[in-house]
Short mmCIF file of C-alpha atoms in Angstrom, two decimals:
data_model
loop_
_atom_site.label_atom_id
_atom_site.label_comp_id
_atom_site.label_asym_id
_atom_site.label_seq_id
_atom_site.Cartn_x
_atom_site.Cartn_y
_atom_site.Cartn_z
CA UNK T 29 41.90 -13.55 -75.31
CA UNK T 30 40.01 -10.55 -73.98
CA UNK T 31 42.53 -8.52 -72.89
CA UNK T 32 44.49 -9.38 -76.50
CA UNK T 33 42.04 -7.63 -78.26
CA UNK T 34 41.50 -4.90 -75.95
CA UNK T 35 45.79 -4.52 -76.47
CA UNK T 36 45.12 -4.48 -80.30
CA UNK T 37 42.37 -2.10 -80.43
CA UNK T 38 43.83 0.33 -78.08
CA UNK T 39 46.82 0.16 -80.41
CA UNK T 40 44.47 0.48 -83.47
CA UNK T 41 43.15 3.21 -81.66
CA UNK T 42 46.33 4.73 -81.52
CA UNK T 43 47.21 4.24 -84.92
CA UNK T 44 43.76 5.68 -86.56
CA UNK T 45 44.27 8.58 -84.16
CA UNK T 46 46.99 9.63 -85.88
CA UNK T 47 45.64 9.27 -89.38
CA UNK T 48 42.26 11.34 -88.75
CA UNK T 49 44.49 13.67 -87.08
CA UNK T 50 46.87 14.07 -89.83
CA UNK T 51 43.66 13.98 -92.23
CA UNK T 52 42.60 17.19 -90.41
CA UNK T 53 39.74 15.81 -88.18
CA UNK T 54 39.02 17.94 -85.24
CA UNK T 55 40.87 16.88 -82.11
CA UNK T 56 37.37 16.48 -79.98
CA UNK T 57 35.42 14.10 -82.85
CA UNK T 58 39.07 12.27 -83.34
CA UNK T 59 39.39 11.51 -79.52
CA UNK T 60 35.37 10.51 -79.31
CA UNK T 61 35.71 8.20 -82.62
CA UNK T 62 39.07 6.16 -81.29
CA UNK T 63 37.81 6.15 -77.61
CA UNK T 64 34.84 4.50 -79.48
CA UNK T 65 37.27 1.82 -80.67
CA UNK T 66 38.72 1.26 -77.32
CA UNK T 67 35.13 0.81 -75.99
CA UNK T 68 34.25 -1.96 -78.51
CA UNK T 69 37.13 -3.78 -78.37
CA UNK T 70 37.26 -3.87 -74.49
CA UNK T 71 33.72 -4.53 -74.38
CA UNK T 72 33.30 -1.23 -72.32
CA UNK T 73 30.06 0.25 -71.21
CA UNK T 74 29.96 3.14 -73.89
CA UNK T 75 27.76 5.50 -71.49
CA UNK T 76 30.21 4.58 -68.77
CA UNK T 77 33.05 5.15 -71.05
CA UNK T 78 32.31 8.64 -71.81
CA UNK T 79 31.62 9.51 -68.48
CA UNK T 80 34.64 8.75 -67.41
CA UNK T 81 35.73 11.05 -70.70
CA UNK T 82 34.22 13.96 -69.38
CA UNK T 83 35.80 13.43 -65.81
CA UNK T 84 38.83 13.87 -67.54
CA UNK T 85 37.82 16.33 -69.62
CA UNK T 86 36.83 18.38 -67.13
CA UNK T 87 39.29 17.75 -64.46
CA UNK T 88 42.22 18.64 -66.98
CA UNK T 89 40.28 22.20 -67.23
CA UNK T 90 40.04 22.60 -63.79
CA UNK T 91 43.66 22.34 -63.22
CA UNK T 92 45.65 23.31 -66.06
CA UNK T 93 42.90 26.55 -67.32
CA UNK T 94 44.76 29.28 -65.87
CA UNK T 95 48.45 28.39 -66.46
CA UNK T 96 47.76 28.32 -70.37
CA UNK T 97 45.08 31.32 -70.43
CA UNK T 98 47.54 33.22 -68.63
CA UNK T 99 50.38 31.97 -70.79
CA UNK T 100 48.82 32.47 -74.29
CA UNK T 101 47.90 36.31 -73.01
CA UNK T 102 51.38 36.59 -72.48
CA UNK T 103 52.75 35.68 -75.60
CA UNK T 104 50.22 38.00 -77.56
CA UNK T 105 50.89 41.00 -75.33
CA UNK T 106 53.99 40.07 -76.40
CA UNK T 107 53.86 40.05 -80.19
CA UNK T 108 51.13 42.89 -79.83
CA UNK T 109 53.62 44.84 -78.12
CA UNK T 110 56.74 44.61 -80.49
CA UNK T 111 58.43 43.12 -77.26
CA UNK T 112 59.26 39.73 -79.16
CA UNK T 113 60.43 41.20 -82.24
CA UNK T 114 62.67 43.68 -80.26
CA UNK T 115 64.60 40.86 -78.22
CA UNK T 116 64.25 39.10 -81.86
CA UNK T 117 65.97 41.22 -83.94
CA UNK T 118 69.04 42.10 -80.87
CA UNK T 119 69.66 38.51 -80.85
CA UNK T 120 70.33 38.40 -85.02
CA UNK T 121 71.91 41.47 -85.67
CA UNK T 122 74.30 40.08 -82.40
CA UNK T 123 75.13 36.74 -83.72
CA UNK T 124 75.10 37.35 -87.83
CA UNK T 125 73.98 36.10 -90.88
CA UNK T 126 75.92 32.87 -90.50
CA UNK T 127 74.07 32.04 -87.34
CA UNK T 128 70.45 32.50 -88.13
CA UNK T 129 69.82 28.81 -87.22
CA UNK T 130 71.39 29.13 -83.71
CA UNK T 131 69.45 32.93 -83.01
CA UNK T 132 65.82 31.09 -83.64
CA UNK T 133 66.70 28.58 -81.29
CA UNK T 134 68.11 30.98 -78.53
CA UNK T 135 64.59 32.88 -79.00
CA UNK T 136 62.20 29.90 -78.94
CA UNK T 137 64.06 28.65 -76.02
CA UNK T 138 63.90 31.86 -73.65
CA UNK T 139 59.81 32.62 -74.78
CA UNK T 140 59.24 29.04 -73.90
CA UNK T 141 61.21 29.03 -70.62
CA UNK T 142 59.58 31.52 -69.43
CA UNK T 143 55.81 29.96 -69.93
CA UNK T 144 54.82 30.72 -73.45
CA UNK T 145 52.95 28.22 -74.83
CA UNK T 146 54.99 26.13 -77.52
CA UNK T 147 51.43 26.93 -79.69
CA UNK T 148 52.13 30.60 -79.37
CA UNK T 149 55.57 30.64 -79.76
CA UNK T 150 55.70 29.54 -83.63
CA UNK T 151 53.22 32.00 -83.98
CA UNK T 152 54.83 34.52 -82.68
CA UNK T 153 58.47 33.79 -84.17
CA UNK T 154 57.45 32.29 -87.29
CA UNK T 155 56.91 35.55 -89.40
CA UNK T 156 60.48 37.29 -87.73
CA UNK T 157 62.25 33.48 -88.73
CA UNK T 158 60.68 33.67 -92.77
CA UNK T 159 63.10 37.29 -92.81
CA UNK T 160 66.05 35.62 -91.20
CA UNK T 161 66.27 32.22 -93.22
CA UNK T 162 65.16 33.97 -96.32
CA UNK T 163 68.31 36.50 -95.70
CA UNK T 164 70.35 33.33 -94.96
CA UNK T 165 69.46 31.50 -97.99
CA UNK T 166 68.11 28.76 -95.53
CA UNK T 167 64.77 27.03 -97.28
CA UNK T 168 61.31 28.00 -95.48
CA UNK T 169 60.12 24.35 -94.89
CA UNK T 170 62.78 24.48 -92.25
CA UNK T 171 61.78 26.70 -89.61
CA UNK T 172 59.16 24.50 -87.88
CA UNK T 173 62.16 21.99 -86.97
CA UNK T 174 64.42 24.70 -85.93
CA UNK T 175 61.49 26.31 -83.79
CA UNK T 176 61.06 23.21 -82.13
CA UNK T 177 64.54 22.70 -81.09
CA UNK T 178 63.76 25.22 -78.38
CA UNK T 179 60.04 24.67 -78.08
CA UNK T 180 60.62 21.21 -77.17
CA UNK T 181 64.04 21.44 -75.04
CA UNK T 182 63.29 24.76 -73.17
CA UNK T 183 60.75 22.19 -71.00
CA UNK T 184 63.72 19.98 -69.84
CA UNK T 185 65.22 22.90 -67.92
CA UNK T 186 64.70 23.39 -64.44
CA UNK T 187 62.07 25.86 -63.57
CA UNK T 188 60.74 25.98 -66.33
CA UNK T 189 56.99 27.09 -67.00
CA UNK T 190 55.80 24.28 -68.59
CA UNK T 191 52.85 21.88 -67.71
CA UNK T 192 54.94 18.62 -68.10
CA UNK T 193 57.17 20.33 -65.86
CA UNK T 194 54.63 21.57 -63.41
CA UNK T 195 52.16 18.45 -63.51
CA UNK T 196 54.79 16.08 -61.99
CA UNK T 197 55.87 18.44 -59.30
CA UNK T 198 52.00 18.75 -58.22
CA UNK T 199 51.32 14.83 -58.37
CA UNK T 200 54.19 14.03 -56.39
CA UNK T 201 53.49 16.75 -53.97
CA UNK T 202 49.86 14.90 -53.54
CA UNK T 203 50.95 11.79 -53.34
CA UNK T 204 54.33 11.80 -51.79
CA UNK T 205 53.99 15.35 -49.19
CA UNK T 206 57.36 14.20 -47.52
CA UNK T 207 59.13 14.11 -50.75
CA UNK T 208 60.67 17.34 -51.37
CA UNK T 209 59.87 18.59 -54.60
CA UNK T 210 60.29 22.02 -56.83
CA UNK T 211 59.77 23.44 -60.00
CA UNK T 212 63.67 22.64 -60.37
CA UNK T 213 64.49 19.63 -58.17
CA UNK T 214 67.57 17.86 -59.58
CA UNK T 215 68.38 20.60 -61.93
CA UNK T 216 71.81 18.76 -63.46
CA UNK T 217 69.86 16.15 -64.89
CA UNK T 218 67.49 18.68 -66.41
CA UNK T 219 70.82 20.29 -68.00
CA UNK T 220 72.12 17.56 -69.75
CA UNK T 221 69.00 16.19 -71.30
CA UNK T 222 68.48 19.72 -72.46
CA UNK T 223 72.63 19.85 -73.88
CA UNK T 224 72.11 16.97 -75.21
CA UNK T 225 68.92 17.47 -76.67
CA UNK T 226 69.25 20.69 -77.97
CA UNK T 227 73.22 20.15 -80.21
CA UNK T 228 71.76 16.87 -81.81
CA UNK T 229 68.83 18.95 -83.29
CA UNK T 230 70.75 21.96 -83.83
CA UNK T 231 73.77 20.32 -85.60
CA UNK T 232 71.17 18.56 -87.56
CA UNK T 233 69.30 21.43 -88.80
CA UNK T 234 72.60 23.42 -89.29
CA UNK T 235 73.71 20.70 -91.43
CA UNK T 236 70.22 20.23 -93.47
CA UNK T 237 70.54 24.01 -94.13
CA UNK T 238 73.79 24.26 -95.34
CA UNK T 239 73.27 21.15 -97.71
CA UNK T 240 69.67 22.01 -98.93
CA UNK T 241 71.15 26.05 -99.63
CA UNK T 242 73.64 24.62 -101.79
CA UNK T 243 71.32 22.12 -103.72
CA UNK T 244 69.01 24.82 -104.29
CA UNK T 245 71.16 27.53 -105.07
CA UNK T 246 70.40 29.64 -102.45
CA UNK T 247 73.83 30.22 -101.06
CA UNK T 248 74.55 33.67 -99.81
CA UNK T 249 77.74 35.35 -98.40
CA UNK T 250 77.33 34.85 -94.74
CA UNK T 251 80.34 37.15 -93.84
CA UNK T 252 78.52 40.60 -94.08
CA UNK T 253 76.83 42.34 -91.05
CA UNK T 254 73.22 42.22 -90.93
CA UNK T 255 71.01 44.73 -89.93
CA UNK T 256 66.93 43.73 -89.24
CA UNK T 257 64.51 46.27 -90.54
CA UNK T 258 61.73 46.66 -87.70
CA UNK T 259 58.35 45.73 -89.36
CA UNK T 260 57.39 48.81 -86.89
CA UNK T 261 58.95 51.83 -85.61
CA UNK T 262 57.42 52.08 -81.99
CA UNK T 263 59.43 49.21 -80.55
CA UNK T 264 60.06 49.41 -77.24
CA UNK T 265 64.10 48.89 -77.03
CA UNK T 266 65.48 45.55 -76.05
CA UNK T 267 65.43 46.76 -72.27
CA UNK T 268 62.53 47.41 -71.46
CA UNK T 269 61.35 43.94 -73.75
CA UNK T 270 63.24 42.24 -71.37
CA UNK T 271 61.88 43.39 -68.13
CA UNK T 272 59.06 40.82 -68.29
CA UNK T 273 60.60 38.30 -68.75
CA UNK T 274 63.21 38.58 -66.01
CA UNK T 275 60.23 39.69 -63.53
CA UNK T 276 58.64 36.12 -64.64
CA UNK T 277 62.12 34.15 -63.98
CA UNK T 278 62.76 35.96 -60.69
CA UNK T 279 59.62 35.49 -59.55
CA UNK T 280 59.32 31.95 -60.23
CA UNK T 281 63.02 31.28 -58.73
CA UNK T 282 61.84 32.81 -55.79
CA UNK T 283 58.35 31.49 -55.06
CA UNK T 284 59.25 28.01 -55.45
CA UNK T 285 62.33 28.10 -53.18
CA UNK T 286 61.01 30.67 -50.48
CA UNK T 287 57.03 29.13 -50.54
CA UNK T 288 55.25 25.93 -50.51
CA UNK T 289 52.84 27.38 -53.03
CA UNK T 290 51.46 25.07 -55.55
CA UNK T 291 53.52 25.03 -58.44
CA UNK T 292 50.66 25.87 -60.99
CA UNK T 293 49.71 28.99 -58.65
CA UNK T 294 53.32 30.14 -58.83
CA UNK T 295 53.30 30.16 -62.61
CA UNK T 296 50.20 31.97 -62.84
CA UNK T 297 50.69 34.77 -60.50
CA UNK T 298 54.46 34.94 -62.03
CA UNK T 299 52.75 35.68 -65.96
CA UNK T 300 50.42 37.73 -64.17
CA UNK T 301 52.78 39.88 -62.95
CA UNK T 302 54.85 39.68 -65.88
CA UNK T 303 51.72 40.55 -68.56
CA UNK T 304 50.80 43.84 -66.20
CA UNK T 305 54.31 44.71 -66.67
CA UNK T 306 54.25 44.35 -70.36
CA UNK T 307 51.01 46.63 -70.36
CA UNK T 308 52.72 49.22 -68.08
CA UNK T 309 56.14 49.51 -70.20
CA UNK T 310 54.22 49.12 -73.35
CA UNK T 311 51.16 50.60 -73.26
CA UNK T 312 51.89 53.32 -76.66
CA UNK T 313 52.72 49.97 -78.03
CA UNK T 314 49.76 48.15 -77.52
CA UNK T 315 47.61 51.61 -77.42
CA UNK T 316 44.01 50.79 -78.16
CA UNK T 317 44.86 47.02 -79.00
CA UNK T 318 44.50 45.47 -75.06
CA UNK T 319 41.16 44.49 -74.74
CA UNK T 320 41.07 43.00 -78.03
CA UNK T 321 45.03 41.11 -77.80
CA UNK T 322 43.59 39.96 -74.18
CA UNK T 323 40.52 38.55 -75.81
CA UNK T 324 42.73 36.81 -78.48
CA UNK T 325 45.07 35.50 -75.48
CA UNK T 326 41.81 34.58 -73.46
CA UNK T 327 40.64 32.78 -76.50
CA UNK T 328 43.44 31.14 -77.75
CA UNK T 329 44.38 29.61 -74.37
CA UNK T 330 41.22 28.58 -74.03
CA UNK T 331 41.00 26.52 -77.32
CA UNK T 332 44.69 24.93 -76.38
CA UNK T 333 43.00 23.82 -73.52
CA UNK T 334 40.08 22.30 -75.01
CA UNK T 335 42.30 20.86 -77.50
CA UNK T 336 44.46 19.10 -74.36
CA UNK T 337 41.72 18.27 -72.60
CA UNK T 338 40.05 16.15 -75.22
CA UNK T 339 43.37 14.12 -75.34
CA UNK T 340 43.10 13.71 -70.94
CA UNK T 341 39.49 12.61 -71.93
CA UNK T 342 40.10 9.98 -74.38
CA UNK T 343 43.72 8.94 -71.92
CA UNK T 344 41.36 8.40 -69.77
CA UNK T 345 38.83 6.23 -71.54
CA UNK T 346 41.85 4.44 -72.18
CA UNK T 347 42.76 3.65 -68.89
CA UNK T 348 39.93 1.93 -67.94
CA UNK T 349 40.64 -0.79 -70.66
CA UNK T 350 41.91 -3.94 -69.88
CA UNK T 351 43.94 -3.63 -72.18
CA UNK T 352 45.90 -0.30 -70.95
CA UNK T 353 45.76 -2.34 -67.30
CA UNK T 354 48.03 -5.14 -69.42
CA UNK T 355 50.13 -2.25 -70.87
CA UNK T 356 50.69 -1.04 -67.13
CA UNK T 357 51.18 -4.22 -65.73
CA UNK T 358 53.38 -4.61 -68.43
CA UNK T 359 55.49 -1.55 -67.62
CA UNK T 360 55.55 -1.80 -63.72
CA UNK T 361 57.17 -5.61 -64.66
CA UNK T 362 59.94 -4.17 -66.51
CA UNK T 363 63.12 -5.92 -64.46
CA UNK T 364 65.25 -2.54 -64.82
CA UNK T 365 66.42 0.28 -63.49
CA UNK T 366 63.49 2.44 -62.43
CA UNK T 367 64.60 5.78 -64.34
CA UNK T 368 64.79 3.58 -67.74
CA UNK T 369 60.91 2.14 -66.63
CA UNK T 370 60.21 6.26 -66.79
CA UNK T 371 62.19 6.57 -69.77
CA UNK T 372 59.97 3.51 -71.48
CA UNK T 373 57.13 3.90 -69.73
CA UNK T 374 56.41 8.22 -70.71
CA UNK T 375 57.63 7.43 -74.47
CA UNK T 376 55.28 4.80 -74.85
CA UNK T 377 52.51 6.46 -73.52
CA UNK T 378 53.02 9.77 -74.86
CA UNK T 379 52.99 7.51 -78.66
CA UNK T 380 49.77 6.01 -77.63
CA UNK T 381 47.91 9.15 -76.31
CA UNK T 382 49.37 11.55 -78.76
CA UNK T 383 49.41 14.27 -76.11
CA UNK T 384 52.25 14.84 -73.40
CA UNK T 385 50.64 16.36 -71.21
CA UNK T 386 48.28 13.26 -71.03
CA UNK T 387 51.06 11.20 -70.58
CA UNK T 388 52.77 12.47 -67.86
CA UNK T 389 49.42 13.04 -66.19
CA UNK T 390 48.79 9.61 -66.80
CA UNK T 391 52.34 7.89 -65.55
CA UNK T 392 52.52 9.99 -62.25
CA UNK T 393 49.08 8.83 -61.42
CA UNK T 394 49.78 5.58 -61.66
CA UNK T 395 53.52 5.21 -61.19
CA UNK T 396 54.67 7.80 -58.73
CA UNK T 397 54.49 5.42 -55.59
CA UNK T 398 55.84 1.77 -57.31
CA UNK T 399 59.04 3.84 -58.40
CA UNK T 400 59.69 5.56 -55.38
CA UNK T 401 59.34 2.09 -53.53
CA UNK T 402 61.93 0.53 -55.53
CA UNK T 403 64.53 3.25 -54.44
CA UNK T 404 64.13 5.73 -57.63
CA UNK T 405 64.36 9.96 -56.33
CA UNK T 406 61.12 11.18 -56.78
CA UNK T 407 62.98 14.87 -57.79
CA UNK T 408 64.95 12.85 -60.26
CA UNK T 409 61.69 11.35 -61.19
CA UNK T 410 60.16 14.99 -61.56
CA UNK T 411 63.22 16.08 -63.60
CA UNK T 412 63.31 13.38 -66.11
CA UNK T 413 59.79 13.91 -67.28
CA UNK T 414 59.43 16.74 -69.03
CA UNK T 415 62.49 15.28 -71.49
CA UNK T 416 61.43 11.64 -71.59
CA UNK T 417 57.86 12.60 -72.44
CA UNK T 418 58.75 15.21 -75.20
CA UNK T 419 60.23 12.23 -77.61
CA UNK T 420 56.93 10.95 -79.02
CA UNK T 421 54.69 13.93 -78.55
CA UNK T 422 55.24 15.50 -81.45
CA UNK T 423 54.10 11.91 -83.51
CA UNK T 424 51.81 13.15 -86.40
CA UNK T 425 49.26 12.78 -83.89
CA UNK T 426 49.63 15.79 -82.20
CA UNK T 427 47.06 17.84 -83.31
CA UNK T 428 48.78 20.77 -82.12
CA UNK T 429 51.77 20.43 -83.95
CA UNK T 430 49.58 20.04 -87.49
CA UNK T 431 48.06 22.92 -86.77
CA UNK T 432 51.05 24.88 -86.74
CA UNK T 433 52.61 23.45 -90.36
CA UNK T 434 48.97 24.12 -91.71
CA UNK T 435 48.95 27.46 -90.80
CA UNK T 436 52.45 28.12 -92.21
CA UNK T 437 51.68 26.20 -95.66
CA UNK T 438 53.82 23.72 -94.95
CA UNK T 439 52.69 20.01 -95.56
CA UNK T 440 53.49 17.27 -93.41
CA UNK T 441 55.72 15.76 -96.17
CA UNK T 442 58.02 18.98 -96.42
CA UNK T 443 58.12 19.98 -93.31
CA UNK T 444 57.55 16.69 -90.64
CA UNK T 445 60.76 15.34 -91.08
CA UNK T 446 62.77 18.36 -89.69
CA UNK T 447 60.11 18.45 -86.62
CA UNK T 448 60.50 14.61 -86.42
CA UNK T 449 64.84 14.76 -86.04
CA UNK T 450 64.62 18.04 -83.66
CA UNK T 451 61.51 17.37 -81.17
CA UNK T 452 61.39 13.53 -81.77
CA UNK T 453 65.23 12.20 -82.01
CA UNK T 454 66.88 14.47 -80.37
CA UNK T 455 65.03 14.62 -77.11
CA UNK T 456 65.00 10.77 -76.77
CA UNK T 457 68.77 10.75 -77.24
CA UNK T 458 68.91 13.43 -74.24
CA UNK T 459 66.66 12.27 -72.39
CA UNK T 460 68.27 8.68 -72.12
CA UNK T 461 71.82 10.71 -71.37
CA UNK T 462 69.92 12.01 -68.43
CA UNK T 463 68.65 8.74 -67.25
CA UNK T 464 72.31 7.02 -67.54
CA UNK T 465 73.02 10.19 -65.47
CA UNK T 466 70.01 9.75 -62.79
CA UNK T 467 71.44 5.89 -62.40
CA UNK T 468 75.03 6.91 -61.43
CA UNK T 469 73.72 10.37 -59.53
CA UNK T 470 70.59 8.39 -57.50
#
């Protein structure tokens, strides 16, 4: 009877997490008030409780601080520099009018490859993608889906710069030091999932577009050149925009398969190198703007942080209920395939927490050995995460993902459903194409 209710208020929990979120509560007071619910229900020690919330708290920080300070300085040297809008406007004036839709993608998915934060990426893209789908006739709700086709997929890749892809390869690495692992270990699967992924949101989009331009009126004659006018004239040409970025790629390439050096480490000193770059190439650019873009980098990386870490805090609340212990349980019972327990097991828990990053944390702490025992690959393991965790992490819980449609004036009820087909959907249906994959490969 116990651990019933402790199931049913961790799923309350879950629920009203998602409501307060989408309300506009704070992500810190929302995380306190349902670990609070989790507490009651499981008949918790509450001081306890929140102790163990600010282990978590804290020990995400510890870890993770670096790889998304150094990322979100990144992306605003970036913007600050006219370096985005430069490699921006190449792509569109390349690929036309007619394939606006496919350009934002190809941009999200190269800044987010390379270890911009998905956060700063919308940021940064959002005001170049208003010109583009305003010139297509396209309607402006839109863009947050299309963003996210990238945003979202990009992490499936191998090597990329991403914490759900990073996280995994660390944990294993701890747990597992025989098991070979990399920031790219068994890239194929990473491949698919990301095909996959990526055509079912961009055929969707391209399709939405097309019919909501004609509804509206909006139609225009995709058959003309276009030509971008630079919101600047100082920007550095598409060159020297792009030397960063291939610095960051090489560098990570290289690191992981020439070094043993921790996978976070290799991601920081890679954006490192690839931010001084940006400031050397750019600096008539950026002129007197670098202390103050750094601080806005510094700061913003620091509040995604924060933001993450109060979802690791409240995860971790969670997983000292009973009823999360039945949920596991529950999970390391299912009498299948161990790829399609990952599949199951990241989706449901990234749903619950509203955070994956938490998630992934979460299942590699606690799963890593059990599947590896029952013959899974633990670099097919690594591989599959960042795509079966994206499915459910952009629920209406994510506070991160709110924040973005707020600051573009776009309400949940224009804009979700787009972000729901392109970062929800789609990655589910590529990430099980990977798993079928992983069970004939492994």
């Amino acid at each position: 009877m116990a651990t019933t209710i402790s199931v049913i208020g961790l799923l309350l929990a879950a629920v009203i997490f998602i409501v307060v979120v989408w309300k506009g509560l704070d992500i810190f007071t929302s995380t306190i008030l349902v670990s609070f619910i989790i507490i009651l229900s499981s008949w918790m020690n509450w001081w306890e409780a929140l102790t163990n919330y600010t282990g978590g708290y804290c020990g995400f920080i510890g870890s993770q601080i670096f790889v998304l300070v150094i990322g979100a300085v990144f992306g605003e040297l970036m913007g600050v520099s006219g370096a985005a809008e430069a490699i921006a406007n190449c792509i569109t004036e390349k690929l036309g009018v007619k394939n606006v839709i496919l350009s934002i993608t190809v941009i999200s998915t190269v800044f987010v490859y390379v270890g911009i934060s998905g956060f700063v990426v919308l940021f940064v893209i959002a005001p170049i993608a208003t010109v583009m789908m305003k010139r297509a006739g396209y309607a402006y709700r839109m863009i947050p889906g299309i963003i996210f086709i990238g945003a979202t997929c990009s992490a499936m890749l191998p090597y990329a710069i991403n914490v759900t892809n990073t996280i995994p390869a660390a944990i294993i690495a701890e747990q597992l030091p025989g098991e070979p692992v990399s920031l790219g270990s068994a890239p194929l699967l990473g491949v698919v999932a990301f095909v996959v992924s990526t055509c079912v949101g961009y055929f969707y989009m391209v399709h939405a577009a097309k019919k909501t331009a004609v509804k509206e009126g909006t139609v225009v004659d995709d058959t003309q050149p276009v030509k971008i006018v630079p919101t600047r004239d100082d920007l550095p040409s598409v060159g020297i925009a792009l030397i960063p970025f291939v610095a960051v790629v090489v560098l990570v390439l290289a690191i992981s398969n020439l070094t043993a050096m921790d996978a976070n480490a290799v991601v920081v000193l890679a954006l490192f190198v690839g931010s001084a770059l940006l400031v050397l190439l750019c600096r008539r650019q950026i002129g007197e703007k670098l202390k103050e873009t750094i601080a806005k980098g510094v700061n913003n990386g620091v509040g995604a942080t924060v933001m993450a870490a109060a979802i690791i805090g409240f995860s971790t609340v969670l997983q000292n209920s009973i009823g999360f212990e039945a949920i596991k349980n529950w999970v390391l019972d299912f009498n299948m395939n161990p790829y399609i327990t990952e599949f199951l097991g990241l989706n449901i828990l990234a749903g619950i927490m509203g955070s994956g990053t938490a998630a992934v944390q979460t299942f590699f702490q606690f799963f890593t050995t059990s599947l590896v025992d029952k013959g899974a690959s633990s670099a097919a393991l690594h591989r599959l995460a960042p795509a079966a965790v994206t499915g459910m992490n952009t629920l209406p819980n994510a506070g991160g993902m709110v924040a973005q449609l707020n600051w573009m004036g776009i309400s949940l009820k224009d804009g979700y459903w787009y972000v729901f087909v392109t970062s929800v959907l789609a990655p589910i249906v590529g990430a099980f194409a990977a798993c079928i994959l992983a069970m004939i490969m492994y």
